[in-house]
mmCIF file of C-alpha atoms and ligand atoms in Angstrom:
data_model
loop_
_atom_site.group_PDB
_atom_site.id
_atom_site.type_symbol
_atom_site.label_atom_id
_atom_site.label_comp_id
_atom_site.label_asym_id
_atom_site.label_seq_id
_atom_site.Cartn_x
_atom_site.Cartn_y
_atom_site.Cartn_z
ATOM 1 C CA UNK A 1 -1.945 111.442 125.488
ATOM 2 C CA UNK A 2 -4.872 112.437 127.763
ATOM 3 C CA UNK A 3 -7.482 111.936 124.869
ATOM 4 C CA UNK A 4 -5.940 108.482 124.960
ATOM 5 C CA UNK A 5 -5.658 107.801 128.345
ATOM 6 C CA UNK A 6 -9.346 108.510 128.409
ATOM 7 C CA UNK A 7 -10.600 106.600 125.978
ATOM 8 C CA UNK A 8 -8.917 103.487 127.797
ATOM 9 C CA UNK A 9 -10.516 104.403 130.962
ATOM 10 C CA UNK A 10 -13.748 104.644 129.329
ATOM 11 C CA UNK A 11 -13.533 101.489 127.577
ATOM 12 C CA UNK A 12 -12.342 99.522 131.170
ATOM 13 C CA UNK A 13 -15.482 101.043 133.004
ATOM 14 C CA UNK A 14 -17.652 99.615 129.915
ATOM 15 C CA UNK A 15 -15.744 96.314 129.551
ATOM 16 C CA UNK A 16 -17.843 93.372 131.621
ATOM 17 C CA UNK A 17 -14.596 91.034 131.300
ATOM 18 C CA UNK A 18 -11.122 92.567 131.202
ATOM 19 C CA UNK A 19 -8.097 90.853 131.363
ATOM 20 C CA UNK A 20 -4.307 92.122 131.255
ATOM 21 C CA UNK A 21 -1.479 90.466 129.831
ATOM 22 C CA UNK A 22 2.230 91.426 131.170
ATOM 23 C CA UNK A 23 5.481 90.412 130.135
ATOM 24 C CA UNK A 24 8.667 91.350 131.262
ATOM 25 C CA UNK A 25 8.379 95.304 130.756
ATOM 26 C CA UNK A 26 5.917 95.623 133.626
ATOM 27 C CA UNK A 27 8.994 94.446 135.847
ATOM 28 C CA UNK A 28 12.161 96.853 134.515
ATOM 29 C CA UNK A 29 11.152 99.443 136.913
ATOM 30 C CA UNK A 30 11.419 97.107 139.445
ATOM 31 C CA UNK A 31 14.985 96.430 138.945
ATOM 32 C CA UNK A 32 14.465 93.290 137.233
ATOM 33 C CA UNK A 33 16.396 93.204 132.971
ATOM 34 C CA UNK A 34 13.800 92.242 130.267
ATOM 35 C CA UNK A 35 14.902 90.062 127.727
ATOM 36 C CA UNK A 36 15.191 91.696 124.108
ATOM 37 C CA UNK A 37 15.879 95.177 124.674
ATOM 38 C CA UNK A 38 19.104 96.345 124.621
ATOM 39 C CA UNK A 39 21.103 95.203 127.923
ATOM 40 C CA UNK A 40 18.533 92.436 128.125
ATOM 41 C CA UNK A 41 18.921 89.108 129.811
ATOM 42 C CA UNK A 42 19.815 87.491 126.423
ATOM 43 C CA UNK A 43 22.456 90.482 125.357
ATOM 44 C CA UNK A 44 24.357 88.162 127.996
ATOM 45 C CA UNK A 45 23.076 85.134 128.109
ATOM 46 C CA UNK A 46 22.298 83.039 125.549
ATOM 47 C CA UNK A 47 18.984 81.588 125.160
ATOM 48 C CA UNK A 48 19.847 78.478 123.340
ATOM 49 C CA UNK A 49 22.815 77.721 125.934
ATOM 50 C CA UNK A 50 20.869 79.132 128.982
ATOM 51 C CA UNK A 51 16.719 78.885 128.627
ATOM 52 C CA UNK A 52 15.521 75.738 126.838
ATOM 53 C CA UNK A 53 14.929 72.327 129.155
ATOM 54 C CA UNK A 54 18.151 70.664 126.816
ATOM 55 C CA UNK A 55 20.662 72.978 127.692
ATOM 56 C CA UNK A 56 19.593 72.713 131.662
ATOM 57 C CA UNK A 57 19.780 68.938 131.129
ATOM 58 C CA UNK A 58 22.724 69.014 129.524
ATOM 59 C CA UNK A 59 24.751 71.151 132.135
ATOM 60 C CA UNK A 60 22.302 72.208 135.004
ATOM 61 C CA UNK A 61 25.458 73.711 136.713
ATOM 62 C CA UNK A 62 25.889 76.684 133.442
ATOM 63 C CA UNK A 63 22.301 77.067 133.650
ATOM 64 C CA UNK A 64 22.265 77.947 137.154
ATOM 65 C CA UNK A 65 24.692 80.945 137.005
ATOM 66 C CA UNK A 66 22.322 82.723 135.241
ATOM 67 C CA UNK A 67 19.714 81.955 137.398
ATOM 68 C CA UNK A 68 21.170 82.402 140.191
ATOM 69 C CA UNK A 69 22.212 85.895 139.192
ATOM 70 C CA UNK A 70 18.243 86.094 138.261
ATOM 71 C CA UNK A 71 17.231 85.064 141.241
ATOM 72 C CA UNK A 72 19.476 87.547 143.488
ATOM 73 C CA UNK A 73 17.830 90.276 141.130
ATOM 74 C CA UNK A 74 14.294 89.606 141.728
ATOM 75 C CA UNK A 75 14.673 88.823 145.324
ATOM 76 C CA UNK A 76 15.798 92.674 145.797
ATOM 77 C CA UNK A 77 13.101 93.443 143.028
ATOM 78 C CA UNK A 78 10.050 95.046 144.643
ATOM 79 C CA UNK A 79 6.113 95.618 142.880
ATOM 80 C CA UNK A 80 6.055 98.778 141.538
ATOM 81 C CA UNK A 81 3.015 101.351 140.150
ATOM 82 C CA UNK A 82 1.886 99.160 137.228
ATOM 83 C CA UNK A 83 2.004 95.999 139.057
ATOM 84 C CA UNK A 84 -0.076 97.327 141.917
ATOM 85 C CA UNK A 85 -2.352 99.564 139.809
ATOM 86 C CA UNK A 86 -3.606 96.561 138.151
ATOM 87 C CA UNK A 87 -3.881 94.665 141.606
ATOM 88 C CA UNK A 88 -5.847 98.277 142.287
ATOM 89 C CA UNK A 89 -8.276 97.717 139.142
ATOM 90 C CA UNK A 90 -8.932 94.339 140.191
ATOM 91 C CA UNK A 91 -10.128 95.582 144.118
ATOM 92 C CA UNK A 92 -12.646 97.717 141.976
ATOM 93 C CA UNK A 93 -13.386 95.075 140.246
ATOM 94 C CA UNK A 94 -12.793 96.215 136.828
ATOM 95 C CA UNK A 95 -10.230 93.536 135.739
ATOM 96 C CA UNK A 96 -10.844 89.583 136.410
ATOM 97 C CA UNK A 97 -7.337 88.150 135.893
ATOM 98 C CA UNK A 98 -3.897 89.009 135.062
ATOM 99 C CA UNK A 99 -1.962 86.568 132.825
ATOM 100 C CA UNK A 100 1.675 86.710 132.597
ATOM 101 C CA UNK A 101 4.515 85.359 131.280
ATOM 102 C CA UNK A 102 7.004 86.733 134.616
ATOM 103 C CA UNK A 103 8.343 84.146 137.053
ATOM 104 C CA UNK A 104 9.029 87.105 139.401
ATOM 105 C CA UNK A 105 5.974 86.958 141.811
ATOM 106 C CA UNK A 106 5.755 90.978 141.846
ATOM 107 C CA UNK A 107 1.981 90.533 140.790
ATOM 108 C CA UNK A 108 1.255 88.327 143.805
ATOM 109 C CA UNK A 109 2.743 90.961 146.170
ATOM 110 C CA UNK A 110 1.765 93.674 144.618
ATOM 111 C CA UNK A 111 -2.016 92.295 145.545
ATOM 112 C CA UNK A 112 -3.335 90.706 142.353
ATOM 113 C CA UNK A 113 -5.282 87.614 143.404
ATOM 114 C CA UNK A 114 -6.242 85.962 139.925
ATOM 115 C CA UNK A 115 -2.304 85.574 138.518
ATOM 116 C CA UNK A 116 -2.117 83.114 135.477
ATOM 117 C CA UNK A 117 1.494 82.180 135.198
ATOM 118 C CA UNK A 118 2.069 81.061 132.082
ATOM 119 C CA UNK A 119 5.775 80.306 131.661
ATOM 120 C CA UNK A 120 5.680 79.304 135.681
ATOM 121 C CA UNK A 121 7.111 80.530 138.749
ATOM 122 C CA UNK A 122 10.899 81.210 140.019
ATOM 123 C CA UNK A 123 10.012 80.896 143.939
ATOM 124 C CA UNK A 124 9.690 76.731 144.049
ATOM 125 C CA UNK A 125 11.977 74.344 142.953
ATOM 126 C CA UNK A 126 11.346 70.646 141.767
ATOM 127 C CA UNK A 127 13.735 67.232 141.703
ATOM 128 C CA UNK A 128 13.118 66.174 138.390
ATOM 129 C CA UNK A 129 14.103 62.779 139.563
ATOM 130 C CA UNK A 130 12.177 62.101 142.732
ATOM 131 C CA UNK A 131 9.852 64.555 142.015
ATOM 132 C CA UNK A 132 10.686 66.369 145.707
ATOM 133 C CA UNK A 133 9.727 70.060 145.696
ATOM 134 C CA UNK A 134 11.284 73.203 147.644
ATOM 135 C CA UNK A 135 10.822 76.740 147.942
ATOM 136 C CA UNK A 136 13.735 78.614 146.664
ATOM 137 C CA UNK A 137 14.358 80.179 149.910
ATOM 138 C CA UNK A 138 15.548 76.472 151.334
ATOM 139 C CA UNK A 139 18.309 76.157 148.706
ATOM 140 C CA UNK A 140 19.712 80.279 148.112
ATOM 141 C CA UNK A 141 22.956 79.542 149.562
ATOM 142 C CA UNK A 142 23.151 76.482 147.559
ATOM 143 C CA UNK A 143 25.255 76.733 144.296
ATOM 144 C CA UNK A 144 23.956 74.482 142.372
ATOM 145 C CA UNK A 145 20.653 73.599 144.569
ATOM 146 C CA UNK A 146 20.628 70.230 145.583
ATOM 147 C CA UNK A 147 17.804 68.075 146.280
ATOM 148 C CA UNK A 148 18.195 65.616 149.077
ATOM 149 C CA UNK A 149 18.408 62.706 146.374
ATOM 150 C CA UNK A 150 21.661 64.538 145.183
ATOM 151 C CA UNK A 151 20.761 65.100 142.181
ATOM 152 C CA UNK A 152 20.088 69.236 140.888
ATOM 153 C CA UNK A 153 17.253 71.215 141.059
ATOM 154 C CA UNK A 154 15.219 72.473 138.412
ATOM 155 C CA UNK A 155 13.171 76.234 138.893
ATOM 156 C CA UNK A 156 9.539 75.400 138.313
ATOM 157 C CA UNK A 157 10.041 77.873 135.856
ATOM 158 C CA UNK A 158 9.084 76.858 131.370
ATOM 159 C CA UNK A 159 12.129 76.648 129.915
ATOM 160 C CA UNK A 160 12.073 76.982 125.786
ATOM 161 C CA UNK A 161 10.686 73.280 124.608
ATOM 162 C CA UNK A 162 8.766 72.368 127.640
ATOM 163 C CA UNK A 163 4.948 72.706 127.620
ATOM 164 C CA UNK A 164 2.929 75.200 129.136
ATOM 165 C CA UNK A 165 1.226 74.594 132.263
ATOM 166 C CA UNK A 166 -2.205 73.008 130.636
ATOM 167 C CA UNK A 167 -4.486 75.163 133.256
ATOM 168 C CA UNK A 168 -2.984 77.795 132.476
ATOM 169 C CA UNK A 169 -3.365 77.626 129.364
ATOM 170 C CA UNK A 170 -6.768 76.670 129.422
ATOM 171 C CA UNK A 171 -7.601 79.183 131.498
ATOM 172 C CA UNK A 172 -5.852 81.956 129.630
ATOM 173 C CA UNK A 173 -7.763 80.591 126.435
ATOM 174 C CA UNK A 174 -11.265 80.733 127.938
ATOM 175 C CA UNK A 175 -10.500 84.319 129.199
ATOM 176 C CA UNK A 176 -9.014 85.880 126.041
ATOM 177 C CA UNK A 177 -11.770 84.461 124.239
ATOM 178 C CA UNK A 178 -14.184 85.747 126.517
ATOM 179 C CA UNK A 179 -13.142 89.148 127.215
ATOM 180 C CA UNK A 180 -14.346 92.962 126.235
ATOM 181 C CA UNK A 181 -11.397 94.387 127.034
ATOM 182 C CA UNK A 182 -7.616 93.310 127.020
ATOM 183 C CA UNK A 183 -4.453 95.247 128.549
ATOM 184 C CA UNK A 184 -1.015 94.105 127.197
ATOM 185 C CA UNK A 185 1.874 95.876 129.356
ATOM 186 C CA UNK A 186 5.195 95.566 128.656
ATOM 187 C CA UNK A 187 5.227 92.474 126.288
ATOM 188 C CA UNK A 188 7.366 92.255 122.675
ATOM 189 C CA UNK A 189 5.079 89.907 121.941
ATOM 190 C CA UNK A 190 6.989 87.581 119.855
ATOM 191 C CA UNK A 191 7.017 84.150 122.138
ATOM 192 C CA UNK A 192 3.889 81.408 121.587
ATOM 193 C CA UNK A 193 2.072 80.074 122.325
ATOM 194 C CA UNK A 194 1.243 83.309 125.147
ATOM 195 C CA UNK A 195 1.043 85.666 121.792
ATOM 196 C CA UNK A 196 -2.083 84.147 120.017
ATOM 197 C CA UNK A 197 -3.943 85.301 123.506
ATOM 198 C CA UNK A 198 -4.342 88.738 121.965
ATOM 199 C CA UNK A 199 -5.293 87.963 118.313
ATOM 200 C CA UNK A 200 -7.630 85.221 119.916
ATOM 201 C CA UNK A 201 -9.138 88.515 122.219
ATOM 202 C CA UNK A 202 -9.365 90.526 118.698
ATOM 203 C CA UNK A 203 -11.468 87.881 116.967
ATOM 204 C CA UNK A 204 -13.888 87.833 119.524
ATOM 205 C CA UNK A 205 -13.868 91.569 119.560
ATOM 206 C CA UNK A 206 -12.358 93.056 122.248
ATOM 207 C CA UNK A 207 -10.805 95.870 122.323
ATOM 208 C CA UNK A 208 -6.917 95.935 123.008
ATOM 209 C CA UNK A 209 -5.080 98.624 124.801
ATOM 210 C CA UNK A 210 -1.349 98.645 124.739
ATOM 211 C CA UNK A 211 1.546 99.724 126.727
ATOM 212 C CA UNK A 212 4.669 100.042 126.136
ATOM 213 C CA UNK A 213 7.941 101.679 125.361
ATOM 214 C CA UNK A 214 7.957 101.262 121.641
ATOM 215 C CA UNK A 215 5.740 99.806 119.319
ATOM 216 C CA UNK A 216 5.770 95.667 118.904
ATOM 217 C CA UNK A 217 4.591 93.197 116.045
ATOM 218 C CA UNK A 218 0.669 93.779 117.293
ATOM 219 C CA UNK A 219 0.678 98.048 117.473
ATOM 220 C CA UNK A 220 0.292 98.707 113.890
ATOM 221 C CA UNK A 221 -2.109 95.262 113.357
ATOM 222 C CA UNK A 222 -4.731 94.572 116.298
ATOM 223 C CA UNK A 223 -3.815 97.206 118.883
ATOM 224 C CA UNK A 224 -6.929 99.660 119.195
ATOM 225 C CA UNK A 225 -5.231 101.749 121.549
ATOM 226 C CA UNK A 226 -1.253 102.666 121.751
ATOM 227 C CA UNK A 227 -0.174 104.333 125.118
ATOM 228 C CA UNK A 228 3.566 104.402 124.435
ATOM 229 C CA UNK A 229 5.412 105.372 127.381
ATOM 230 C CA UNK A 230 6.402 103.562 131.010
ATOM 231 C CA UNK A 231 4.265 101.197 132.663
ATOM 232 C CA UNK A 232 4.630 102.533 135.891
ATOM 233 C CA UNK A 233 3.590 105.836 134.331
ATOM 234 C CA UNK A 234 1.042 104.668 132.108
ATOM 235 C CA UNK A 235 -1.113 102.132 134.305
ATOM 236 C CA UNK A 236 -0.768 105.047 136.997
ATOM 237 C CA UNK A 237 -2.852 107.232 134.124
ATOM 238 C CA UNK A 238 -5.362 104.917 133.159
ATOM 239 C CA UNK A 239 -6.310 104.138 137.071
ATOM 240 C CA UNK A 240 -5.960 107.549 138.052
ATOM 241 C CA UNK A 241 -8.607 108.152 134.693
ATOM 242 C CA UNK A 242 -10.925 105.613 135.702
ATOM 243 C CA UNK A 243 -11.440 106.943 138.776
ATOM 244 C CA UNK A 244 -12.209 110.228 137.891
ATOM 245 C CA UNK A 245 -14.582 109.009 135.235
ATOM 246 C CA UNK A 246 -16.094 107.062 138.374
ATOM 247 C CA UNK A 247 -16.367 110.044 140.662
ATOM 248 C CA UNK A 248 -17.609 112.252 137.723
HETATM 249 N N1 LIG B 301 7.530 99.808 130.539
HETATM 250 C C1 LIG B 301 6.979 99.555 129.474
HETATM 251 N N2 LIG B 301 6.944 98.724 128.574
HETATM 252 C C2 LIG B 301 8.527 98.317 128.494
HETATM 253 C C3 LIG B 301 9.206 98.422 129.947
HETATM 254 C C4 LIG B 301 8.832 99.502 130.726
HETATM 255 N N3 LIG B 301 9.578 100.554 131.580
HETATM 256 N N4 LIG B 301 10.589 98.227 129.497
HETATM 257 C C5 LIG B 301 10.530 97.208 128.691
HETATM 258 N N5 LIG B 301 9.472 97.380 127.487
HETATM 259 C C6 LIG B 301 8.925 96.852 126.752
HETATM 260 C C7 LIG B 301 10.164 96.388 125.887
HETATM 261 O O1 LIG B 301 10.265 97.715 124.638
HETATM 262 C C8 LIG B 301 9.784 95.093 124.899
HETATM 263 O O2 LIG B 301 8.482 95.304 124.128
HETATM 264 O O3 LIG B 301 8.871 95.047 127.208
HETATM 265 C C9 LIG B 301 9.159 94.262 126.325
HETATM 266 C C10 LIG B 301 9.738 93.320 127.120
HETATM 267 O O4 LIG B 301 10.292 92.341 125.939
HETATM 268 P P1 LIG B 301 10.567 91.097 126.370
HETATM 269 O O5 LIG B 301 12.195 91.499 126.736
HETATM 270 O O6 LIG B 301 10.648 90.235 124.422
HETATM 271 O O7 LIG B 301 9.990 90.061 127.178
HETATM 272 P P2 LIG B 301 8.668 89.260 127.120
HETATM 273 O O8 LIG B 301 7.970 89.757 125.737
HETATM 274 O O9 LIG B 301 8.132 89.090 128.420
HETATM 275 O O10 LIG B 301 9.463 88.071 126.466
HETATM 276 C C11 LIG B 301 8.436 86.620 126.827
HETATM 277 O O11 LIG B 301 10.189 85.072 126.200
HETATM 278 O O12 LIG B 301 12.089 84.498 126.477
HETATM 279 C C12 LIG B 301 11.039 84.245 127.042
HETATM 280 O O13 LIG B 301 10.132 83.140 128.622
HETATM 281 C C13 LIG B 301 10.813 84.335 128.747
HETATM 282 O O14 LIG B 301 8.732 85.203 129.102
HETATM 283 C C14 LIG B 301 9.419 85.489 128.615
HETATM 284 C C15 LIG B 301 9.344 85.688 126.675
#
């Protein structure tokens, strides 16, 4: 594994444009369950009943049962060494952007400045009827949270069946098709259109460095360097190896 870590560090140091793509797995060690691992969120809540825009419009109170549980968990979560390691690479000028599927705000709290939120953010709420916006904290003890117009509010996360924010999609595609190295961390890469991005990068000759507890649909196909293990450990090792090579 040390040789692979060293190889990944050299790729990052030699790359003129590196991006990181992240999924729920990067926040598991902060106490937030992922979706598809054993015991993940979709083991307890059927995404068809809780994670589509149709389910939300049909029965918002029911969907808020899951959302409130997640809100509590995210509230208690803090960035872990994987989040801070990516922020450090950005500060060192070695990472351009984080493109995340996560809505937990932990990359921003870790200090990453250029974060593209592909699936929105859970920290703000919008009224689908009168378009008023609220910080989630204003409605934290309300179940379900209502707008002053009386309607139930929706978190600014992207449900299945909703469009990806156009700016996030455009910027992500532009970065994926011009990067020289791509770190992909803690995602099963089964949800599109996010999972098109690593393939776009591969097509332009980028080196794909994957960090995951287990192999994914990408590993044997497009991943160049597979750093199997926990995100906190592998990201910290890569950052340390980069620093050692810089100091060498
Ligand atoms: N370190 C590294 N990888 C981990 C860790 C960890 N500590 N814990 C879990 N993983 C890996 C799992 O092995 C899995 O491959 O993270 C991945 C998480 O995959 P998913 O649960 O499918 O989460 P994600 O890929 O982010 O899902 C994408 O699906 O339901 C939608 O909108 C939701 O944004 C989400 C999207």
